[in-house]
Structure formats: C-alpha cells, structure tokens
C-alpha cells in the first residue's frame, strides 16, 4: 500500500521584509501565490524511515533526517505515538534551492501522505501547526491558492484571486542559501521599516488583472539575491526584453519569475530565456494552483 500527495511551488508576489527579530527571523508581509509546478511525495510502509528522490536536481536533495519530508513524518509520528517507519519517495519537479519552496512543499506533502497512510486523522489545525514548526513557508504549501503570510510568514490569511496568471520561471545554474540571502539583506538594509501588504497588489490579485499585478510586485530580498548572484541581472533583462510584464527574483532566489499577459506571451518569454543562455532552463506555469492534494 502507498499514498501519493502532489504539492505546488510558490512565487512571492510581494515579499516585504522587516528588521531581524531577537529570534533571528524577520517579520514579513509575504504574499504567496501557488503555481502549477509540482513535486509528488509517495509514502509506503518500510522497516525504517528512508528517503529517495528522483528528478531534476535530485542529487542536491538531502536524503537524511534534515530533509523536511523526513522531519514531517517524525513530528506526526511522535505526536500520535506511531513509528515513523516509512519509505518516502520524492518526485521533484520544483527547482531545488531555487526560492520556490520546493523543500517546504515536500514537508507538507509528506505530512499529508503520512497522515493518510497511518490513519492518524490529524485536524487541519494540527497539520498547520506541524507545518509551522517545520518552516516558515510550509503552511502555505499545504493550503495553496494565494495567501498573505505574516509573522515569519507562517500566519496565513487566505486571499481571493480573480483570474489565471501566466508565469515563466528561469532556473539558474546553482542555488542560493535562504539564511545567506537574509544575512545579506541585513547588511544592505540596516534599518528596515515594518512590512505591510500593498493594497494595490491585493486588489490586482482579486481582480485577476495581470498588468496591475505586474505594476505592484516587489521583493525586498531581490537586492540581496542579486548581490550574491549578480548574473541574475542578465536573466531579468532577457525576460524583460522578451516582453514580460514584470521580472523579479522568486523568494530568496536564484530562480527568477516573469509575469506575462497570456499563455502565448509566456511561451515566447520562456523560449527567449532559454535561447539567451542566461539560465539553465525556463518553465511556464499558471497560478493559482491548489495546495497539497492526495492523488
Ligand atoms: O523558516 P525556515 O526554516 O524556512 O527559514 C530558513 C531561514 O530563512 C531561517 O533560518 C532564517 O535565516 C531565514 N528566515 C528569516 N525570516 C523569515 C523566514 C526565514 O530570517 N521570516
């Protein structure tokens, strides 16, 4: 018997970052949008907890207890007094270490899959609690759609989205460490104002207006990501030249995200990015996408 759960990637359409808190985290106003690039997490009974992974970048995914999928299984098992004796298999399609919450997606996916496999019947609130313990972005991977994340990003308010947005994602050669990007942010931004969600951006999501959304997307981590990965300037310029309505770093990077007017424009921007030689590959995806779902 096995259970498979599909989980989406995310892009941050607004990532407003405040000053570092005493616990080292940063207060955020983080507008998450789930996009249609998915990992699949399959769990099956086994003698002991083990993880395998296939797909692009699988060789960079840790297969030990530091993997959020393993930690999710252990946390749920400990709360319900069961042995976390499962084989977790991750089929990766979300760029690894790319700023698209791939590791968080795998944590949320493993949690939902183990809950179904073990019949633990955890409530939605308990699952969200465990997600928040796993990481700031993990609760959003569970719920999908669009949401405003406050606190360190884990306190979610669902947002209405009034249409389909067409995105392109340029996958960089190499990855960026999220803590390193936040450290660079602190260095570049000695006094960060309190983060606030942009009313114009929330309005653009609600009305499904791609041009209005393009005019209001912001990422406070972008200068830090560009400082650590300067080649991304060329990738962003190539996407803009090909007609993207907006070009920005996705989360802590180094994946870059391009909002386009429609599916045809997305294809054109993706082809131009691939041909530009400034990224490893380019993917098109639509948003919003649902959160973790049992297949
Ligand atoms: O919560 P998560 O483990 O995903 O965070 C990874 C790292 O990103 C943290 O250790 C911290 O360095 C940084 N971070 C932060 N403020 C946040 C979220 C993450 O400084 N709100």
Short mmCIF file of C-alpha atoms and ligand atoms in Angstrom, two decimals:
data_model
loop_
_atom_site.label_atom_id
_atom_site.label_comp_id
_atom_site.label_asym_id
_atom_site.label_seq_id
_atom_site.Cartn_x
_atom_site.Cartn_y
_atom_site.Cartn_z
CA UNK A 1 0.00 0.00 0.00
CA UNK A 2 1.25 3.52 -0.77
CA UNK A 3 -0.11 7.06 -0.73
CA UNK A 4 0.92 9.88 -3.10
CA UNK A 5 0.42 13.60 -2.49
CA UNK A 6 1.01 16.36 -5.04
CA UNK A 7 2.26 19.73 -3.77
CA UNK A 8 2.78 23.05 -5.59
CA UNK A 9 5.65 25.52 -5.86
CA UNK A 10 5.11 29.15 -4.88
CA UNK A 11 6.14 32.57 -6.00
CA UNK A 12 6.07 35.59 -3.70
CA UNK A 13 4.29 38.42 -5.48
CA UNK A 14 5.14 40.67 -2.55
CA UNK A 15 7.91 39.93 -0.09
CA UNK A 16 8.18 42.82 2.36
CA UNK A 17 10.90 42.16 4.94
CA UNK A 18 11.29 43.94 8.27
CA UNK A 19 14.24 44.08 10.63
CA UNK A 20 15.72 40.92 12.17
CA UNK A 21 13.87 39.85 15.35
CA UNK A 22 15.54 38.67 18.55
CA UNK A 23 14.93 35.03 17.42
CA UNK A 24 16.85 35.72 14.19
CA UNK A 25 13.78 35.54 11.95
CA UNK A 26 12.38 38.55 10.10
CA UNK A 27 8.84 39.86 10.29
CA UNK A 28 7.28 39.61 6.85
CA UNK A 29 4.35 40.70 4.78
CA UNK A 30 4.59 37.80 2.39
CA UNK A 31 2.03 37.44 -0.39
CA UNK A 32 2.27 33.84 -1.57
CA UNK A 33 0.84 32.58 -4.84
CA UNK A 34 0.91 28.82 -5.54
CA UNK A 35 1.99 27.99 -9.10
CA UNK A 36 1.48 24.89 -11.21
CA UNK A 37 4.88 23.25 -10.84
CA UNK A 38 4.55 20.23 -8.58
CA UNK A 39 6.52 17.71 -6.54
CA UNK A 40 4.96 14.35 -5.69
CA UNK A 41 5.64 12.65 -2.36
CA UNK A 42 4.84 8.94 -2.09
CA UNK A 43 4.94 7.10 1.25
CA UNK A 44 4.84 3.36 1.80
CA UNK A 45 5.42 1.22 4.91
CA UNK A 46 9.09 0.22 5.42
CA UNK A 47 11.37 -1.19 8.14
CA UNK A 48 12.83 2.23 8.99
CA UNK A 49 12.46 5.80 7.77
CA UNK A 50 14.25 6.30 4.48
CA UNK A 51 14.07 8.80 1.61
CA UNK A 52 14.72 8.50 -2.10
CA UNK A 53 14.46 11.25 -4.69
CA UNK A 54 14.27 11.45 -8.48
CA UNK A 55 14.03 14.29 -10.99
CA UNK A 56 16.00 17.45 -11.91
CA UNK A 57 18.43 18.43 -9.12
CA UNK A 58 17.66 15.25 -7.13
CA UNK A 59 21.37 14.84 -6.40
CA UNK A 60 21.28 18.10 -4.35
CA UNK A 61 18.38 16.96 -2.15
CA UNK A 62 19.48 15.72 1.31
CA UNK A 63 18.35 12.14 1.94
CA UNK A 64 18.88 12.27 5.71
CA UNK A 65 16.80 13.48 8.65
CA UNK A 66 17.42 17.13 7.66
CA UNK A 67 15.00 16.70 4.75
CA UNK A 68 11.72 18.42 5.70
CA UNK A 69 9.78 15.38 4.45
CA UNK A 70 11.58 13.17 6.99
CA UNK A 71 11.07 15.74 9.76
CA UNK A 72 7.36 15.95 8.90
CA UNK A 73 6.98 12.16 9.22
CA UNK A 74 8.86 12.16 12.54
CA UNK A 75 6.84 15.05 14.04
CA UNK A 76 3.49 13.49 13.11
CA UNK A 77 4.59 10.05 14.33
CA UNK A 78 5.81 11.44 17.67
CA UNK A 79 2.52 13.26 18.28
CA UNK A 80 0.45 10.15 17.58
CA UNK A 81 2.69 7.51 19.13
CA UNK A 82 3.41 5.63 15.90
CA UNK A 83 6.76 4.55 14.45
CA UNK A 84 7.86 6.72 11.51
CA UNK A 85 8.75 3.57 9.57
CA UNK A 86 8.11 4.71 6.02
CA UNK A 87 9.81 4.93 2.68
CA UNK A 88 9.37 8.50 1.42
CA UNK A 89 9.89 8.90 -2.31
CA UNK A 90 10.08 12.44 -3.71
CA UNK A 91 9.49 13.02 -7.41
CA UNK A 92 10.95 16.52 -7.88
CA UNK A 93 9.80 18.96 -10.47
CA UNK A 94 10.09 22.15 -8.37
CA UNK A 95 13.56 23.73 -8.83
CA UNK A 96 15.87 22.69 -5.95
CA UNK A 97 17.25 25.52 -3.73
CA UNK A 98 15.56 27.96 -6.09
CA UNK A 99 13.38 30.15 -3.87
CA UNK A 100 10.18 28.34 -4.89
CA UNK A 101 9.62 26.46 -1.60
CA UNK A 102 10.38 23.01 -3.01
CA UNK A 103 11.69 21.69 0.31
CA UNK A 104 8.68 23.15 2.11
CA UNK A 105 6.36 21.52 -0.43
CA UNK A 106 7.94 18.13 0.28
CA UNK A 107 7.44 18.67 4.03
CA UNK A 108 3.74 19.48 3.58
CA UNK A 109 3.33 16.60 1.12
CA UNK A 110 4.95 14.05 3.42
CA UNK A 111 2.78 15.22 6.32
CA UNK A 112 -0.49 14.78 4.42
CA UNK A 113 0.69 11.47 2.95
CA UNK A 114 1.75 10.01 6.32
CA UNK A 115 -1.50 11.17 7.93
CA UNK A 116 -3.43 9.26 5.25
CA UNK A 117 -1.17 6.18 5.36
CA UNK A 118 -1.27 5.88 9.17
CA UNK A 119 -4.90 6.95 9.55
CA UNK A 120 -3.83 9.42 12.23
CA UNK A 121 -6.72 11.72 11.25
CA UNK A 122 -4.93 14.93 12.29
CA UNK A 123 -7.14 18.02 12.10
CA UNK A 124 -6.37 20.78 9.62
CA UNK A 125 -5.21 22.97 12.54
CA UNK A 126 -2.83 20.30 13.83
CA UNK A 127 -1.39 19.83 10.32
CA UNK A 128 -0.90 23.61 10.05
CA UNK A 129 0.82 23.66 13.47
CA UNK A 130 3.25 20.95 12.41
CA UNK A 131 3.87 22.79 9.13
CA UNK A 132 4.74 26.00 11.03
CA UNK A 133 7.17 24.01 13.19
CA UNK A 134 8.82 22.65 10.04
CA UNK A 135 9.44 26.06 8.44
CA UNK A 136 8.04 29.49 7.64
CA UNK A 137 6.84 28.58 4.12
CA UNK A 138 5.47 25.09 4.88
CA UNK A 139 1.92 26.10 5.96
CA UNK A 140 1.40 27.81 2.62
CA UNK A 141 2.49 24.68 0.72
CA UNK A 142 -0.33 22.85 2.49
CA UNK A 143 -3.07 25.38 1.70
CA UNK A 144 -2.02 26.67 -1.77
CA UNK A 145 -4.05 29.23 -3.71
CA UNK A 146 -2.97 32.67 -2.52
CA UNK A 147 -2.41 33.92 1.00
CA UNK A 148 -0.84 36.72 3.00
CA UNK A 149 1.77 35.37 5.40
CA UNK A 150 2.62 37.50 8.42
CA UNK A 151 4.81 36.86 11.45
CA UNK A 152 7.77 34.98 9.98
CA UNK A 153 5.43 34.08 7.09
CA UNK A 154 3.64 31.18 8.79
CA UNK A 155 0.46 33.04 9.90
CA UNK A 156 -1.77 32.82 6.86
CA UNK A 157 -4.78 34.79 5.70
CA UNK A 158 -6.29 33.34 2.50
CA UNK A 159 -6.61 35.78 -0.42
CA UNK A 160 -9.09 35.86 -3.24
CA UNK A 161 -7.72 35.53 -6.80
CA UNK A 162 -9.98 36.63 -9.65
CA UNK A 163 -8.29 35.04 -12.64
CA UNK A 164 -5.44 32.96 -14.02
CA UNK A 165 -1.92 34.40 -14.13
CA UNK A 166 0.64 33.17 -16.66
CA UNK A 167 4.18 32.89 -15.32
CA UNK A 168 7.59 31.87 -16.57
CA UNK A 169 10.36 30.70 -14.22
CA UNK A 170 14.02 30.78 -15.19
CA UNK A 171 16.01 28.19 -13.30
CA UNK A 172 19.57 29.34 -12.57
CA UNK A 173 22.71 27.25 -12.58
CA UNK A 174 23.32 26.72 -8.87
CA UNK A 175 21.35 27.59 -5.76
CA UNK A 176 21.23 30.24 -3.04
CA UNK A 177 21.02 29.62 0.70
CA UNK A 178 18.00 31.34 2.24
CA UNK A 179 19.81 32.26 5.52
CA UNK A 180 22.69 33.73 3.48
CA UNK A 181 20.27 35.90 1.49
CA UNK A 182 18.63 37.16 4.71
CA UNK A 183 22.10 37.94 6.14
CA UNK A 184 22.92 39.93 3.01
CA UNK A 185 19.56 41.71 3.35
CA UNK A 186 20.54 42.72 6.92
CA UNK A 187 23.89 44.01 5.67
CA UNK A 188 22.28 46.05 2.86
CA UNK A 189 19.29 47.25 4.92
CA UNK A 190 20.41 48.40 8.38
CA UNK A 191 17.02 49.99 9.14
CA UNK A 192 14.10 48.12 7.56
CA UNK A 193 10.60 49.60 8.06
CA UNK A 194 7.75 47.41 9.39
CA UNK A 195 6.48 45.26 6.49
CA UNK A 196 2.98 45.88 5.15
CA UNK A 197 0.93 44.26 2.40
CA UNK A 198 0.27 46.53 -0.58
CA UNK A 199 -3.47 47.30 -1.06
CA UNK A 200 -2.90 47.80 -4.82
CA UNK A 201 -1.33 44.35 -5.10
CA UNK A 202 -4.13 42.64 -3.17
CA UNK A 203 -6.60 44.42 -5.45
CA UNK A 204 -4.78 43.22 -8.58
CA UNK A 205 -4.95 39.62 -7.32
CA UNK A 206 -8.65 39.99 -6.50
CA UNK A 207 -9.48 41.33 -9.96
CA UNK A 208 -7.13 38.97 -11.82
CA UNK A 209 -5.51 41.92 -13.60
CA UNK A 210 -2.03 40.86 -14.77
CA UNK A 211 -0.90 44.38 -15.72
CA UNK A 212 -1.96 45.80 -12.36
CA UNK A 213 -0.24 42.90 -10.58
CA UNK A 214 2.91 43.46 -12.66
CA UNK A 215 2.93 47.12 -11.59
CA UNK A 216 2.81 46.21 -7.91
CA UNK A 217 5.04 43.10 -7.43
CA UNK A 218 8.01 43.70 -5.10
CA UNK A 219 10.64 41.55 -3.43
CA UNK A 220 12.74 43.12 -0.67
CA UNK A 221 15.16 40.17 -0.88
CA UNK A 222 15.93 40.91 -4.54
CA UNK A 223 18.87 43.32 -3.95
CA UNK A 224 20.44 40.76 -1.60
CA UNK A 225 19.94 37.88 -4.05
CA UNK A 226 21.39 39.98 -6.91
CA UNK A 227 24.34 40.98 -4.76
CA UNK A 228 25.16 37.30 -4.10
CA UNK A 229 24.27 36.13 -7.65
CA UNK A 230 24.99 39.11 -9.99
CA UNK A 231 24.42 37.07 -13.18
CA UNK A 232 20.67 37.23 -12.43
CA UNK A 233 20.72 40.84 -13.74
CA UNK A 234 21.24 39.40 -17.25
CA UNK A 235 18.45 36.84 -16.85
CA UNK A 236 15.98 39.51 -15.66
CA UNK A 237 16.96 41.77 -18.58
CA UNK A 238 16.45 38.93 -21.10
CA UNK A 239 12.92 38.25 -19.77
CA UNK A 240 12.01 41.93 -19.85
CA UNK A 241 13.33 42.31 -23.41
CA UNK A 242 11.15 39.36 -24.48
CA UNK A 243 8.01 41.16 -23.30
CA UNK A 244 7.44 40.09 -19.69
CA UNK A 245 5.12 42.49 -17.83
CA UNK A 246 7.25 42.06 -14.69
CA UNK A 247 10.53 40.33 -13.89
CA UNK A 248 11.62 39.58 -10.33
CA UNK A 249 13.62 37.21 -8.17
CA UNK A 250 11.43 34.43 -6.74
CA UNK A 251 11.67 34.48 -2.93
CA UNK A 252 15.33 34.24 -1.91
CA UNK A 253 16.29 33.16 -5.47
CA UNK A 254 18.10 32.31 -7.63
CA UNK A 255 15.04 31.29 -9.67
CA UNK A 256 13.63 34.37 -11.41
CA UNK A 257 9.93 34.86 -12.19
CA UNK A 258 8.25 36.60 -15.14
CA UNK A 259 4.60 37.61 -15.23
CA UNK A 260 3.17 37.65 -18.75
CA UNK A 261 -0.11 38.74 -20.38
CA UNK A 262 -1.27 35.30 -21.59
CA UNK A 263 -0.17 31.76 -22.42
CA UNK A 264 1.30 32.74 -25.81
CA UNK A 265 3.38 35.53 -24.26
CA UNK A 266 4.60 33.11 -21.59
CA UNK A 267 5.78 30.64 -24.26
CA UNK A 268 7.60 33.46 -26.08
CA UNK A 269 9.34 34.68 -22.91
CA UNK A 270 10.31 31.10 -21.97
CA UNK A 271 11.79 30.45 -25.43
CA UNK A 272 13.71 33.74 -25.32
CA UNK A 273 15.08 32.99 -21.84
CA UNK A 274 16.20 29.52 -22.90
CA UNK A 275 17.87 30.93 -26.04
CA UNK A 276 19.54 33.76 -24.06
CA UNK A 277 22.00 31.43 -22.37
CA UNK A 278 21.48 33.32 -19.09
CA UNK A 279 19.72 30.44 -17.30
CA UNK A 280 19.72 26.65 -17.21
CA UNK A 281 16.12 26.19 -18.27
CA UNK A 282 12.81 28.08 -18.36
CA UNK A 283 9.42 26.71 -17.35
CA UNK A 284 5.91 28.05 -17.89
CA UNK A 285 3.28 27.65 -15.16
CA UNK A 286 -0.14 29.04 -14.29
CA UNK A 287 -1.36 30.38 -10.98
CA UNK A 288 -3.13 29.98 -8.66
CA UNK A 289 -2.64 26.24 -8.05
CA UNK A 290 -4.24 24.14 -5.29
CA UNK A 291 -2.29 23.16 -2.16
CA UNK A 292 -1.37 19.61 -1.14
CA UNK A 293 -3.77 17.04 -2.64
CA UNK A 294 -3.97 13.27 -2.27
CA UNK A 295 -3.73 11.61 -5.70
O1 LIG B 1 11.62 29.02 8.40
P1 LIG B 1 12.71 28.46 7.54
O2 LIG B 1 13.45 27.34 8.21
O3 LIG B 1 12.26 28.10 6.17
O4 LIG B 1 13.74 29.63 7.35
C1 LIG B 1 15.01 29.40 6.79
C2 LIG B 1 15.92 30.57 7.15
O5 LIG B 1 15.47 31.74 6.48
C3 LIG B 1 15.92 30.93 8.61
O6 LIG B 1 16.87 30.18 9.30
C4 LIG B 1 16.30 32.40 8.57
O7 LIG B 1 17.68 32.56 8.36
C5 LIG B 1 15.62 32.89 7.31
N1 LIG B 1 14.28 33.46 7.55
C6 LIG B 1 14.18 34.70 8.19
N2 LIG B 1 12.94 35.25 8.40
C7 LIG B 1 11.83 34.63 7.99
C8 LIG B 1 11.90 33.38 7.33
C9 LIG B 1 13.15 32.82 7.13
O8 LIG B 1 15.19 35.29 8.56
N3 LIG B 1 10.65 35.20 8.20
#
